[in-house]
Amino acid sequence: MTPLSSPPQAPVDVPLVLERCREVVRPALLKAVGRMHPWVGEMAAYSFGWCEVGGAPAAASGGKGVRQALAVLGAEAAGAPGRAGVPAAVAVELVHAFSLLHDDIMDGDPARRRRPAVWKAYGTGPAVLAGDGLFALAVETLATTQAAASALRMLSAALGDLVRGQADDLLFAARPWTGPQRVRPAEYRAMAEHKTGALLGCAAALGALLGGAPPPAVAAFDRAGRRLGLAFQAVDDVLGIWGDPEVTGKPVHSDLRERKKTFPVLAALDSPSPEARRLAALLKSEADPQEVAVLIEAAGGRAAALDEARGHIAAAEAALADVAPQGTAGDELRALSAFLVRRDL
């Protein structure tokens, strides 16, 4: 398969970069969560994979730490030490955790990263409270920085986008597969930029802001992060249909079983092919997901999603080129982009 992104100028060990950034951020993140009410803090720690229900230590996966890395690398790309981006990394990671807690409740998802979701482990009300606490802590974290006013405006704008994206995502579920009210790929793209891209853009931009970057550079980092988020979502949608369960942690064809309106499906439905008409009929039925997946691919949905990812990665790289990142941060950011969209396709 054609690569989704060109490699950086020098080899970059992306897992090592992610680990380095997590290690820079982790003490501050632990300290922040430690300021919460003990019970609320336990739920937050559980969501990060640090403990089991009841507080016993755990070693569950808390995610790759992509947003943390974008904030640290954003600061480094601006010519500052990575630690300058730590408050940005902590704030965005707290907001991300808050959004996942509430998303799982809204979507009724019982599991997160192969463990019971917080609302299943502790109850719906407590999970809402933990999410609220994480959000408040994120605001407090940025309020103590020298660029507090600008940083908080940036975070609030990203949160507004996130809410808009989540609202559209919830409304899409009730819209028909065909006809004038169907969800178009462009609408889905706008939803994904808000729901996924905004926080990735905010992470990189906040890191650059706290690293002393001028406003045009901060805006460029935001654009790059948003495009990375769109590419990530397009690939995630491909994996949601054709991904290996051992890698994704989800059953094969999981998104089709739930009849989710994802980019490959919407692109296939929007094509003029005869397969698109048959696909629309199958989606309204109890058809075998395997049969539906074959039709989506035949109608060009998989190829369209991968082309979408390639285009967004190219746009992210162009945005980074506009600011000429300092040191090795540029190569590391480009390598991170490629790493995130080459997930066992």
GROMACS .gro file of C-alpha atoms in nm:
model
  345
    1MET     CA    1   0.000   0.000   0.000
    2THR     CA    2   0.121   0.351  -0.081
    3PRO     CA    3   0.255   0.521   0.235
    4LEU     CA    4   0.026   0.778   0.393
    5SER     CA    5   0.313   1.013   0.467
    6SER     CA    6   0.670   1.068   0.357
    7PRO     CA    7   0.932   0.963   0.614
    8PRO     CA    8   1.126   1.226   0.811
    9GLN     CA    9   1.477   1.322   0.705
   10ALA     CA   10   1.635   1.112   0.981
   11PRO     CA   11   1.498   0.792   1.138
   12VAL     CA   12   1.281   0.867   1.440
   13ASP     CA   13   1.179   0.607   1.698
   14VAL     CA   14   0.824   0.732   1.756
   15PRO     CA   15   0.740   0.501   2.051
   16LEU     CA   16   1.055   0.631   2.218
   17VAL     CA   17   0.949   0.991   2.150
   18LEU     CA   18   0.605   0.921   2.298
   19GLU     CA   19   0.763   0.760   2.603
   20ARG     CA   20   1.000   1.053   2.649
   21CYS     CA   21   0.714   1.302   2.636
   22ARG     CA   22   0.501   1.096   2.875
   23GLU     CA   23   0.789   1.085   3.123
   24VAL     CA   24   0.827   1.463   3.103
   25VAL     CA   25   0.455   1.514   3.166
   26ARG     CA   26   0.372   1.233   3.408
   27PRO     CA   27   0.495   1.394   3.736
   28ALA     CA   28   0.287   1.708   3.672
   29LEU     CA   29  -0.016   1.502   3.568
   30LEU     CA   30   0.010   1.287   3.882
   31LYS     CA   31   0.045   1.598   4.096
   32ALA     CA   32  -0.260   1.758   3.937
   33VAL     CA   33  -0.482   1.452   3.986
   34GLY     CA   34  -0.353   1.427   4.342
   35ARG     CA   35  -0.518   1.763   4.418
   36MET     CA   36  -0.865   1.623   4.347
   37HIS     CA   37  -1.110   1.489   4.603
   38PRO     CA   38  -0.979   1.139   4.690
   39TRP     CA   39  -1.280   0.952   4.546
   40VAL     CA   40  -1.296   1.167   4.234
   41GLY     CA   41  -0.921   1.139   4.201
   42GLU     CA   42  -0.944   0.760   4.220
   43MET     CA   43  -1.190   0.759   3.928
   44ALA     CA   44  -0.957   0.988   3.734
   45ALA     CA   45  -0.662   0.761   3.811
   46TYR     CA   46  -0.867   0.459   3.701
   47SER     CA   47  -0.944   0.633   3.371
   48PHE     CA   48  -0.571   0.686   3.314
   49GLY     CA   49  -0.500   0.319   3.389
   50TRP     CA   50  -0.309   0.394   3.708
   51CYS     CA   51  -0.530   0.199   3.950
   52GLU     CA   52  -0.810  -0.053   3.984
   53VAL     CA   53  -1.151   0.015   4.139
   54GLY     CA   54  -1.074   0.074   4.507
   55GLY     CA   55  -0.736   0.230   4.437
   56ALA     CA   56  -0.505  -0.073   4.407
   57PRO     CA   57  -0.218   0.004   4.166
   58ALA     CA   58  -0.263  -0.111   3.808
   59ALA     CA   59  -0.060  -0.114   3.491
   60ALA     CA   60  -0.343  -0.082   3.239
   61SER     CA   61  -0.285   0.110   2.918
   62GLY     CA   62  -0.368   0.478   2.949
   63GLY     CA   63  -0.323   0.544   2.581
   64LYS     CA   64  -0.026   0.652   2.373
   65GLY     CA   65  -0.014   1.007   2.510
   66VAL     CA   66  -0.037   1.167   2.166
   67ARG     CA   67  -0.177   1.496   2.293
   68GLN     CA   68   0.093   1.515   2.558
   69ALA     CA   69   0.357   1.460   2.291
   70LEU     CA   70   0.211   1.727   2.063
   71ALA     CA   71   0.225   1.982   2.347
   72VAL     CA   72   0.583   1.897   2.444
   73LEU     CA   73   0.701   1.888   2.081
   74GLY     CA   74   0.515   2.212   2.011
   75ALA     CA   75   0.717   2.384   2.282
   76GLU     CA   76   1.041   2.231   2.154
   77ALA     CA   77   0.958   2.331   1.797
   78ALA     CA   78   0.929   2.689   1.923
   79GLY     CA   79   1.283   2.667   2.059
   80ALA     CA   80   1.193   2.614   2.425
   81PRO     CA   81   1.266   2.315   2.650
   82GLY     CA   82   0.998   2.047   2.637
   83ARG     CA   83   0.906   2.119   2.999
   84ALA     CA   84   0.768   2.456   2.889
   85GLY     CA   85   0.483   2.266   2.723
   86VAL     CA   86   0.401   2.053   3.027
   87PRO     CA   87   0.111   2.267   3.156
   88ALA     CA   88  -0.040   2.252   2.808
   89ALA     CA   89   0.009   1.875   2.797
   90VAL     CA   90  -0.150   1.828   3.140
   91ALA     CA   91  -0.448   2.051   3.061
   92VAL     CA   92  -0.522   1.889   2.726
   93GLU     CA   93  -0.478   1.537   2.866
   94LEU     CA   94  -0.724   1.619   3.145
   95VAL     CA   95  -0.976   1.753   2.894
   96HIS     CA   96  -0.930   1.446   2.676
   97ALA     CA   97  -0.994   1.218   2.974
   98PHE     CA   98  -1.300   1.425   3.069
   99SER     CA   99  -1.438   1.395   2.716
  100LEU     CA  100  -1.388   1.017   2.710
  101LEU     CA  101  -1.570   0.971   3.040
  102HIS     CA  102  -1.870   1.166   2.914
  103ASP     CA  103  -1.858   1.014   2.563
  104ASP     CA  104  -1.876   0.661   2.704
  105ILE     CA  105  -2.187   0.757   2.899
  106MET     CA  106  -2.355   0.924   2.601
  107ASP     CA  107  -2.271   0.639   2.366
  108GLY     CA  108  -2.346   0.364   2.617
  109ASP     CA  109  -2.003   0.210   2.562
  110PRO     CA  110  -1.937  -0.035   2.848
  111ALA     CA  111  -1.560  -0.069   2.796
  112ARG     CA  112  -1.260   0.153   2.737
  113ARG     CA  113  -0.913   0.013   2.659
  114ARG     CA  114  -1.020  -0.342   2.743
  115ARG     CA  115  -1.150  -0.247   3.091
  116PRO     CA  116  -1.495  -0.146   3.216
  117ALA     CA  117  -1.558   0.219   3.139
  118VAL     CA  118  -1.563   0.448   3.441
  119TRP     CA  119  -1.943   0.471   3.438
  120LYS     CA  120  -1.969   0.090   3.442
  121ALA     CA  121  -1.708   0.057   3.717
  122TYR     CA  122  -1.832   0.337   3.944
  123GLY     CA  123  -2.178   0.438   3.823
  124THR     CA  124  -2.307   0.702   3.586
  125GLY     CA  125  -2.339   0.985   3.837
  126PRO     CA  126  -1.989   0.941   3.979
  127ALA     CA  127  -1.843   0.923   3.628
  128VAL     CA  128  -2.010   1.253   3.535
  129LEU     CA  129  -1.868   1.406   3.851
  130ALA     CA  130  -1.518   1.276   3.772
  131GLY     CA  131  -1.541   1.426   3.423
  132ASP     CA  132  -1.645   1.760   3.567
  133GLY     CA  133  -1.354   1.746   3.810
  134LEU     CA  134  -1.107   1.676   3.529
  135PHE     CA  135  -1.238   1.971   3.331
  136ALA     CA  136  -1.210   2.206   3.629
  137LEU     CA  137  -0.856   2.086   3.692
  138ALA     CA  138  -0.759   2.153   3.330
  139VAL     CA  139  -0.875   2.514   3.359
  140GLU     CA  140  -0.689   2.556   3.688
  141THR     CA  141  -0.371   2.415   3.531
  142LEU     CA  142  -0.363   2.674   3.252
  143ALA     CA  143  -0.476   2.958   3.479
  144THR     CA  144  -0.142   2.940   3.661
  145THR     CA  145   0.071   2.991   3.346
  146GLN     CA  146   0.221   3.322   3.234
  147ALA     CA  147   0.011   3.313   2.916
  148ALA     CA  148  -0.305   3.224   3.110
  149ALA     CA  149  -0.549   3.451   2.924
  150SER     CA  150  -0.441   3.339   2.576
  151ALA     CA  151  -0.411   2.976   2.681
  152LEU     CA  152  -0.757   2.967   2.837
  153ARG     CA  153  -0.912   3.130   2.531
  154MET     CA  154  -0.749   2.866   2.315
  155LEU     CA  155  -0.867   2.580   2.536
  156SER     CA  156  -1.221   2.715   2.558
  157ALA     CA  157  -1.239   2.746   2.179
  158ALA     CA  158  -1.126   2.385   2.140
  159LEU     CA  159  -1.384   2.275   2.398
  160GLY     CA  160  -1.656   2.460   2.209
  161ASP     CA  161  -1.553   2.277   1.893
  162LEU     CA  162  -1.548   1.945   2.078
  163VAL     CA  163  -1.904   2.000   2.202
  164ARG     CA  164  -2.021   2.092   1.851
  165GLY     CA  165  -1.858   1.782   1.711
  166GLN     CA  166  -2.012   1.555   1.972
  167ALA     CA  167  -2.354   1.709   1.917
  168ASP     CA  168  -2.333   1.647   1.543
  169ASP     CA  169  -2.208   1.293   1.599
  170LEU     CA  170  -2.506   1.215   1.821
  171LEU     CA  171  -2.750   1.371   1.573
  172PHE     CA  172  -2.600   1.182   1.278
  173ALA     CA  173  -2.717   0.853   1.431
  174ALA     CA  174  -3.082   0.951   1.380
  175ARG     CA  175  -3.044   1.065   1.019
  176PRO     CA  176  -3.130   0.835   0.726
  177TRP     CA  177  -2.881   0.651   0.508
  178THR     CA  178  -3.030   0.789   0.188
  179GLY     CA  179  -3.226   1.089   0.065
  180PRO     CA  180  -3.176   1.463   0.110
  181GLN     CA  181  -3.133   1.431   0.488
  182ARG     CA  182  -2.849   1.179   0.468
  183VAL     CA  183  -2.509   1.264   0.618
  184ARG     CA  184  -2.265   1.379   0.351
  185PRO     CA  185  -1.888   1.316   0.372
  186ALA     CA  186  -1.825   1.692   0.404
  187GLU     CA  187  -2.052   1.708   0.710
  188TYR     CA  188  -1.872   1.414   0.863
  189ARG     CA  189  -1.537   1.582   0.796
  190ALA     CA  190  -1.654   1.898   0.978
  191MET     CA  191  -1.776   1.687   1.271
  192ALA     CA  192  -1.444   1.500   1.292
  193GLU     CA  193  -1.242   1.822   1.285
  194HIS     CA  194  -1.443   1.952   1.578
  195LYS     CA  195  -1.460   1.631   1.780
  196THR     CA  196  -1.112   1.489   1.714
  197GLY     CA  197  -0.901   1.751   1.541
  198ALA     CA  198  -0.969   2.049   1.766
  199LEU     CA  199  -0.805   1.902   2.075
  200LEU     CA  200  -0.501   1.775   1.883
  201GLY     CA  201  -0.461   2.120   1.728
  202CYS     CA  202  -0.503   2.280   2.070
  203ALA     CA  203  -0.233   2.056   2.219
  204ALA     CA  204   0.028   2.151   1.960
  205ALA     CA  205  -0.071   2.519   1.960
  206LEU     CA  206  -0.075   2.549   2.340
  207GLY     CA  207   0.269   2.390   2.360
  208ALA     CA  208   0.398   2.637   2.102
  209LEU     CA  209   0.230   2.928   2.283
  210LEU     CA  210   0.389   2.837   2.617
  211GLY     CA  211   0.717   2.784   2.434
  212GLY     CA  212   0.712   3.148   2.321
  213ALA     CA  213   0.608   3.104   1.956
  214PRO     CA  214   0.458   3.411   1.783
  215PRO     CA  215   0.084   3.409   1.696
  216PRO     CA  216   0.126   3.304   1.328
  217ALA     CA  217   0.332   3.003   1.434
  218VAL     CA  218   0.081   2.911   1.705
  219ALA     CA  219  -0.196   2.921   1.445
  220ALA     CA  220   0.009   2.700   1.211
  221PHE     CA  221   0.058   2.440   1.485
  222ASP     CA  222  -0.317   2.444   1.545
  223ARG     CA  223  -0.380   2.380   1.173
  224ALA     CA  224  -0.127   2.098   1.169
  225GLY     CA  225  -0.281   1.930   1.473
  226ARG     CA  226  -0.633   1.960   1.336
  227ARG     CA  227  -0.530   1.801   1.007
  228LEU     CA  228  -0.353   1.525   1.196
  229GLY     CA  229  -0.675   1.465   1.388
  230LEU     CA  230  -0.872   1.435   1.065
  231ALA     CA  231  -0.619   1.189   0.924
  232PHE     CA  232  -0.625   0.990   1.248
  233GLN     CA  233  -1.006   0.973   1.237
  234ALA     CA  234  -1.014   0.859   0.875
  235VAL     CA  235  -0.773   0.574   0.953
  236ASP     CA  236  -0.963   0.492   1.272
  237ASP     CA  237  -1.277   0.457   1.061
  238VAL     CA  238  -1.099   0.215   0.828
  239LEU     CA  239  -0.980   0.010   1.125
  240GLY     CA  240  -1.332   0.014   1.271
  241ILE     CA  241  -1.445  -0.190   0.970
  242TRP     CA  242  -1.138  -0.384   0.851
  243GLY     CA  243  -0.901  -0.369   1.148
  244ASP     CA  244  -0.746  -0.667   1.325
  245PRO     CA  245  -0.928  -0.722   1.658
  246GLU     CA  246  -0.593  -0.806   1.820
  247VAL     CA  247  -0.479  -0.454   1.736
  248THR     CA  248  -0.798  -0.252   1.774
  249GLY     CA  249  -0.937  -0.431   2.078
  250LYS     CA  250  -1.277  -0.438   1.906
  251PRO     CA  251  -1.463  -0.722   1.733
  252VAL     CA  252  -1.415  -0.747   1.358
  253HIS     CA  253  -1.652  -0.512   1.170
  254SER     CA  254  -1.746  -0.351   1.500
  255ASP     CA  255  -1.852  -0.019   1.346
  256LEU     CA  256  -2.073  -0.195   1.093
  257ARG     CA  257  -2.239  -0.407   1.359
  258GLU     CA  258  -2.334  -0.083   1.533
  259ARG     CA  259  -2.428   0.077   1.199
  260LYS     CA  260  -2.206   0.376   1.266
  261LYS     CA  261  -2.196   0.648   1.003
  262THR     CA  262  -1.822   0.663   0.940
  263PHE     CA  263  -1.628   0.812   0.651
  264PRO     CA  264  -1.579   0.493   0.442
  265VAL     CA  265  -1.952   0.418   0.459
  266LEU     CA  266  -2.059   0.772   0.374
  267ALA     CA  267  -1.806   0.800   0.089
  268ALA     CA  268  -1.927   0.469  -0.055
  269LEU     CA  269  -2.290   0.580  -0.036
  270ASP     CA  270  -2.198   0.906  -0.208
  271SER     CA  271  -2.037   0.728  -0.504
  272PRO     CA  272  -2.225   0.681  -0.834
  273SER     CA  273  -2.149   0.308  -0.841
  274PRO     CA  274  -2.419   0.038  -0.854
  275GLU     CA  275  -2.271  -0.103  -0.533
  276ALA     CA  276  -2.373   0.217  -0.353
  277ARG     CA  277  -2.742   0.154  -0.419
  278ARG     CA  278  -2.718  -0.203  -0.294
  279LEU     CA  279  -2.518  -0.090   0.006
  280ALA     CA  280  -2.791   0.154   0.112
  281ALA     CA  281  -3.043  -0.130   0.116
  282LEU     CA  282  -2.815  -0.356   0.318
  283LEU     CA  283  -2.746  -0.088   0.579
  284LYS     CA  284  -3.117  -0.063   0.649
  285SER     CA  285  -3.140  -0.439   0.702
  286GLU     CA  286  -2.985  -0.695   0.936
  287ALA     CA  287  -2.734  -0.797   0.668
  288ASP     CA  288  -2.410  -0.974   0.755
  289PRO     CA  289  -2.141  -0.709   0.830
  290GLN     CA  290  -1.894  -0.902   0.614
  291GLU     CA  291  -2.120  -0.859   0.311
  292VAL     CA  292  -2.161  -0.490   0.392
  293ALA     CA  293  -1.783  -0.444   0.426
  294VAL     CA  294  -1.724  -0.601   0.085
  295LEU     CA  295  -1.974  -0.363  -0.075
  296ILE     CA  296  -1.822  -0.058   0.095
  297GLU     CA  297  -1.482  -0.150  -0.046
  298ALA     CA  298  -1.625  -0.221  -0.390
  299ALA     CA  299  -1.797   0.118  -0.391
  300GLY     CA  300  -1.465   0.288  -0.312
  301GLY     CA  301  -1.525   0.371   0.054
  302ARG     CA  302  -1.201   0.226   0.188
  303ALA     CA  303  -0.988   0.388  -0.082
  304ALA     CA  304  -1.164   0.722  -0.030
  305ALA     CA  305  -1.092   0.715   0.345
  306LEU     CA  306  -0.723   0.640   0.290
  307ASP     CA  307  -0.701   0.915   0.028
  308GLU     CA  308  -0.865   1.145   0.282
  309ALA     CA  309  -0.596   1.057   0.537
  310ARG     CA  310  -0.316   1.117   0.287
  311GLY     CA  311  -0.453   1.460   0.200
  312HIS     CA  312  -0.475   1.566   0.562
  313ILE     CA  313  -0.124   1.445   0.641
  314ALA     CA  314   0.008   1.645   0.345
  315ALA     CA  315  -0.175   1.952   0.475
  316ALA     CA  316  -0.035   1.898   0.826
  317GLU     CA  317   0.317   1.875   0.688
  318ALA     CA  318   0.262   2.194   0.487
  319ALA     CA  319   0.148   2.376   0.801
  320LEU     CA  320   0.460   2.258   0.985
  321ALA     CA  321   0.680   2.370   0.696
  322ASP     CA  322   0.537   2.720   0.734
  323VAL     CA  323   0.693   2.754   1.081
  324ALA     CA  324   1.027   2.574   1.029
  325PRO     CA  325   1.031   2.388   1.366
  326GLN     CA  326   1.358   2.414   1.555
  327GLY     CA  327   1.584   2.125   1.652
  328THR     CA  328   1.459   1.771   1.598
  329ALA     CA  329   1.097   1.858   1.682
  330GLY     CA  330   0.996   1.898   1.319
  331ASP     CA  331   1.117   1.550   1.224
  332GLU     CA  332   0.957   1.406   1.536
  333LEU     CA  333   0.623   1.574   1.463
  334ARG     CA  334   0.626   1.447   1.103
  335ALA     CA  335   0.722   1.097   1.218
  336LEU     CA  336   0.444   1.105   1.478
  337SER     CA  337   0.194   1.192   1.205
  338ALA     CA  338   0.306   0.900   0.991
  339PHE     CA  339   0.306   0.664   1.291
  340LEU     CA  340  -0.053   0.745   1.386
  341VAL     CA  341  -0.197   0.683   1.043
  342ARG     CA  342   0.001   0.367   0.960
  343ARG     CA  343  -0.175   0.147   1.211
  344ASP     CA  344  -0.180  -0.199   1.051
  345LEU     CA  345  -0.363  -0.092   0.739
   0.00000   0.00000   0.00000
